[in-house]
Short mmCIF file of C-alpha atoms and ligand atoms in Angstrom, two decimals:
data_model
loop_
_atom_site.label_atom_id
_atom_site.label_comp_id
_atom_site.label_asym_id
_atom_site.label_seq_id
_atom_site.Cartn_x
_atom_site.Cartn_y
_atom_site.Cartn_z
CA UNK G 1 3.05 -13.50 -8.68
CA UNK G 2 4.69 -10.28 -7.67
CA UNK G 3 2.14 -9.10 -5.14
CA UNK G 4 -1.58 -9.09 -4.75
CA UNK G 5 -2.25 -9.34 -1.03
CA UNK G 6 -5.85 -8.38 -0.41
CA UNK G 7 -6.48 -5.07 1.40
CA UNK G 8 -2.82 -4.19 1.23
CA UNK G 9 -1.75 -1.08 -0.65
CA UNK G 10 1.50 -1.88 -2.40
CA UNK G 11 4.25 0.53 -1.34
CA UNK G 12 5.75 2.09 -4.44
CA UNK G 13 9.00 4.06 -4.56
CA UNK G 14 9.80 6.28 -7.54
CA UNK G 15 13.11 7.50 -8.97
CA UNK G 16 13.02 10.46 -11.35
CA UNK G 17 15.66 12.84 -12.67
CA UNK G 18 13.67 15.66 -14.22
CA UNK G 19 10.30 17.21 -14.86
CA UNK G 20 8.35 14.33 -13.33
CA UNK G 21 5.25 14.27 -15.51
CA UNK G 22 5.12 10.47 -15.28
CA UNK G 23 5.41 10.72 -11.51
CA UNK G 24 2.50 13.19 -11.63
CA UNK G 25 0.47 10.71 -13.69
CA UNK G 26 1.04 8.12 -10.96
CA UNK G 27 0.13 10.60 -8.21
CA UNK G 28 -3.04 11.63 -10.06
CA UNK G 29 -4.05 8.01 -10.67
CA UNK G 30 -3.63 7.29 -6.95
CA UNK G 31 -5.62 10.38 -6.00
CA UNK G 32 -8.53 9.52 -8.27
CA UNK G 33 -8.63 5.96 -6.99
CA UNK G 34 -7.64 4.39 -10.33
CA UNK G 35 -4.38 3.17 -8.87
CA UNK G 36 -4.72 1.56 -5.45
CA UNK G 37 -1.11 1.82 -4.26
CA UNK G 38 0.79 4.08 -1.87
CA UNK G 39 3.68 6.17 -3.23
CA UNK G 40 6.05 6.06 -0.29
CA UNK G 41 8.96 8.13 -1.56
CA UNK G 42 10.50 9.86 -4.55
CA UNK G 43 14.25 9.89 -5.00
CA UNK G 44 16.32 11.74 -7.56
CA UNK G 45 19.91 12.09 -8.66
CA UNK G 46 19.22 15.79 -9.30
CA UNK G 47 18.66 18.13 -6.36
CA UNK G 48 16.49 20.59 -8.28
CA UNK G 49 14.43 18.03 -10.20
CA UNK G 50 10.83 19.21 -10.59
CA UNK G 51 9.83 15.65 -9.70
CA UNK G 52 11.01 16.26 -6.11
CA UNK G 53 8.90 19.39 -5.87
CA UNK G 54 5.86 17.51 -7.20
CA UNK G 55 6.35 14.88 -4.50
CA UNK G 56 6.81 17.47 -1.76
CA UNK G 57 3.58 19.19 -2.91
CA UNK G 58 1.76 15.96 -2.15
CA UNK G 59 3.59 15.44 1.15
CA UNK G 60 5.38 12.43 -0.30
CA UNK G 61 8.89 12.03 1.18
CA UNK G 62 11.34 13.34 -1.42
CA UNK G 63 15.10 13.04 -1.32
CA UNK G 64 17.97 13.93 -3.64
CA UNK G 65 20.99 11.67 -4.03
CA UNK G 66 23.36 13.80 -6.16
CA UNK G 67 26.29 11.62 -7.24
CA UNK G 68 28.74 14.43 -6.41
CA UNK G 69 27.92 14.01 -2.73
CA UNK G 70 28.99 10.35 -2.73
CA UNK G 71 32.43 8.77 -2.98
CA UNK G 72 31.31 6.31 -5.66
CA UNK G 73 28.35 5.11 -7.70
CA UNK G 74 28.13 2.12 -5.37
CA UNK G 75 27.92 4.41 -2.40
CA UNK G 76 25.16 6.53 -4.01
CA UNK G 77 23.16 3.46 -4.98
CA UNK G 78 23.56 1.96 -1.50
CA UNK G 79 22.18 5.11 0.00
CA UNK G 80 19.14 5.06 -2.31
CA UNK G 81 18.54 1.40 -1.57
CA UNK G 82 18.82 1.95 2.16
CA UNK G 83 16.25 4.76 1.97
CA UNK G 84 13.73 2.70 0.02
CA UNK G 85 14.35 -0.26 2.32
CA UNK G 86 13.52 1.91 5.32
CA UNK G 87 10.34 3.01 3.54
CA UNK G 88 9.58 -0.68 2.89
CA UNK G 89 9.21 -0.24 -0.87
CA UNK G 90 7.69 -3.25 -2.63
CA UNK G 91 8.09 -1.90 -6.16
CA UNK G 92 10.47 0.69 -7.58
CA UNK G 93 9.43 2.73 -10.60
CA UNK G 94 11.95 4.56 -12.76
CA UNK G 95 9.96 7.49 -14.13
CA UNK G 96 12.51 9.37 -16.19
CA UNK G 97 15.49 8.31 -14.07
CA UNK G 98 18.45 9.07 -16.30
CA UNK G 99 21.04 6.74 -14.76
CA UNK G 100 21.79 3.14 -15.47
CA UNK G 101 21.42 1.07 -12.30
CA UNK G 102 24.15 -1.42 -11.43
CA UNK G 103 23.59 -5.12 -10.92
CA UNK G 104 24.35 -4.51 -7.29
CA UNK G 105 21.36 -2.14 -7.07
CA UNK G 106 19.03 -4.44 -8.96
CA UNK G 107 19.89 -7.50 -6.90
CA UNK G 108 19.98 -5.50 -3.68
CA UNK G 109 16.55 -3.95 -4.18
CA UNK G 110 14.72 -7.07 -3.12
CA UNK G 111 11.67 -5.95 -5.10
CA UNK G 112 10.84 -5.55 -8.79
CA UNK G 113 12.03 -2.43 -10.60
CA UNK G 114 10.23 -1.13 -13.69
CA UNK G 115 11.03 1.61 -16.19
CA UNK G 116 9.12 3.63 -18.77
CA UNK G 117 10.83 4.21 -22.10
CA UNK G 118 9.56 6.44 -24.94
CA UNK G 119 9.91 3.92 -27.79
CA UNK G 120 8.79 0.46 -28.75
CA UNK G 121 11.65 -1.58 -27.31
CA UNK G 122 13.81 -3.31 -28.32
CA UNK G 123 13.96 -0.54 -30.94
CA UNK G 124 15.60 2.71 -29.95
CA UNK G 125 16.94 2.10 -26.43
CA UNK G 126 18.92 4.76 -24.59
CA UNK G 127 18.84 8.51 -24.99
CA UNK G 128 16.79 10.48 -27.56
CA UNK G 129 14.52 7.56 -28.39
CA UNK G 130 12.06 9.82 -30.21
CA UNK G 131 14.87 11.32 -32.34
CA UNK G 132 16.13 7.82 -33.10
CA UNK G 133 12.62 6.82 -34.25
CA UNK G 134 12.32 9.87 -36.52
CA UNK G 135 15.77 9.28 -38.01
CA UNK G 136 14.89 5.64 -38.71
CA UNK G 137 11.75 6.69 -40.60
CA UNK G 138 9.43 4.34 -38.71
CA UNK G 139 5.68 4.81 -39.20
CA UNK G 140 4.87 3.81 -35.63
CA UNK G 141 6.62 4.37 -32.36
CA UNK G 142 5.26 4.42 -28.81
CA UNK G 143 6.25 3.60 -25.27
CA UNK G 144 7.23 0.56 -23.27
CA UNK G 145 7.07 -0.34 -19.59
CA UNK G 146 9.58 -3.06 -18.78
CA UNK G 147 11.29 -4.72 -15.87
CA UNK G 148 14.76 -3.37 -15.27
CA UNK G 149 17.84 -5.49 -15.68
CA UNK G 150 21.44 -4.32 -15.78
CA UNK G 151 21.31 -3.57 -19.52
CA UNK G 152 20.21 -0.36 -21.18
CA UNK G 153 16.42 -0.70 -21.59
CA UNK G 154 16.78 -4.45 -22.15
CA UNK G 155 14.57 -5.98 -19.44
CA UNK G 156 11.42 -8.06 -20.02
CA UNK G 157 8.58 -6.07 -21.58
CA UNK G 158 5.39 -5.64 -19.54
CA UNK G 159 3.21 -3.28 -21.62
CA UNK G 160 3.57 -1.30 -24.83
CA UNK G 161 1.46 1.29 -26.58
CA UNK G 162 1.93 2.41 -30.17
CA UNK G 163 1.47 5.88 -31.64
CA UNK G 164 1.64 6.86 -35.32
CA UNK G 165 4.62 8.83 -36.60
CA UNK G 166 3.69 11.48 -39.18
CA UNK G 167 5.94 12.81 -41.92
CA UNK G 168 5.65 16.33 -40.55
CA UNK G 169 6.54 15.26 -37.00
CA UNK G 170 9.31 16.99 -35.09
CA UNK G 171 11.06 15.47 -32.11
CA UNK G 172 8.85 17.68 -29.98
CA UNK G 173 5.51 16.74 -31.54
CA UNK G 174 6.34 13.02 -31.47
CA UNK G 175 7.55 13.26 -27.86
CA UNK G 176 4.28 14.92 -26.84
CA UNK G 177 2.18 12.24 -28.54
CA UNK G 178 4.19 9.48 -26.87
CA UNK G 179 4.15 11.22 -23.48
CA UNK G 180 0.35 11.31 -23.44
CA UNK G 181 0.39 7.52 -23.80
CA UNK G 182 3.16 7.12 -21.20
CA UNK G 183 0.89 8.82 -18.67
CA UNK G 184 -1.71 6.09 -19.19
CA UNK G 185 0.61 3.12 -19.65
CA UNK G 186 2.77 3.55 -16.53
CA UNK G 187 -0.11 3.74 -14.02
CA UNK G 188 -1.72 0.76 -15.76
CA UNK G 189 1.47 -1.32 -15.45
CA UNK G 190 1.79 -0.43 -11.77
CA UNK G 191 -1.89 -1.28 -11.22
CA UNK G 192 -1.47 -4.70 -12.82
CA UNK G 193 1.64 -5.47 -10.77
CA UNK G 194 0.02 -4.31 -7.54
CA UNK G 195 -3.01 -6.47 -8.30
CA UNK G 196 -0.72 -9.50 -8.62
CA UNK G 197 -1.58 -9.95 -12.28
CA UNK G 198 1.94 -9.89 -13.67
CA UNK G 199 4.20 -12.93 -13.80
CA UNK G 200 7.63 -13.60 -15.26
CA UNK G 201 8.41 -16.55 -17.43
CA UNK G 202 12.02 -15.96 -18.42
CA UNK G 203 11.95 -13.00 -20.79
CA UNK G 204 8.24 -13.35 -21.30
CA UNK G 205 5.89 -11.49 -19.03
CA UNK G 206 2.46 -13.01 -18.56
CA UNK G 207 -0.42 -10.75 -17.67
CA UNK G 208 -3.64 -12.04 -16.23
CA UNK G 209 -6.37 -9.93 -17.79
CA UNK G 210 -9.02 -8.32 -15.59
CA UNK G 211 -12.13 -10.43 -15.21
C1 LIG X 301 9.80 10.16 -20.41
O1 LIG X 301 9.68 10.35 -21.80
C2 LIG X 301 10.23 8.75 -20.10
O2 LIG X 301 9.75 7.80 -20.99
C3 LIG X 301 11.73 8.84 -20.22
O3 LIG X 301 12.06 10.09 -19.69
C4 LIG X 301 10.95 10.97 -19.83
C5 LIG X 301 10.63 11.49 -18.47
O4 LIG X 301 9.63 12.46 -18.49
N1 LIG X 301 12.37 7.73 -19.57
P1 LIG X 301 8.98 12.97 -17.13
O5 LIG X 301 10.14 13.41 -16.23
O6 LIG X 301 8.22 11.84 -16.52
O7 LIG X 301 8.11 14.13 -17.51
#
């Protein structure tokens, strides 16, 4: 089990590089009581990321870690880890964080790290997943929440949601359809983890369904 202590709100840290709509979905789910966790900090590699402003609006500690301010990637990652360690994060969520994390970061985190990806992994990892799906001519795409390993979108899959792909779709229309599902899937994955309902068995993730 990854967590699940009674009466304890799991402390969740978030990393985001951009607009932060997935972060907002988490914040909203917490505010409405659907997601009983505490978002303890939002970090970004981009100083002017809208995600940081969204966090600040909610009085959630927000901090930028722009790579240019650090002597190396290791140094930048250490600084992020140290911050989340101080905040006592028990789960890290990559919500549109556009950097690959090193093995050092993943091992050093001391807590699970999950990511949301806008495709049905293992298809279409990496950048422009929606464009990749359109170019491949698939009839269905969707989104995936997975544990993070050192590969590019290769970690064990926790939850997936499909959406149809229409012949008239553009990258924009498909992205919007997928994003709507991302905003439901990510809070649900965090809820399941916080409730102690998610277990690893090698690459397979076992989820205990709600009673
Ligand atoms: C989402 O599509 C997410 O799946 C991908 O990056 C995008 C981030 O969007 N990893 P937002 O910043 O959460 O609005």
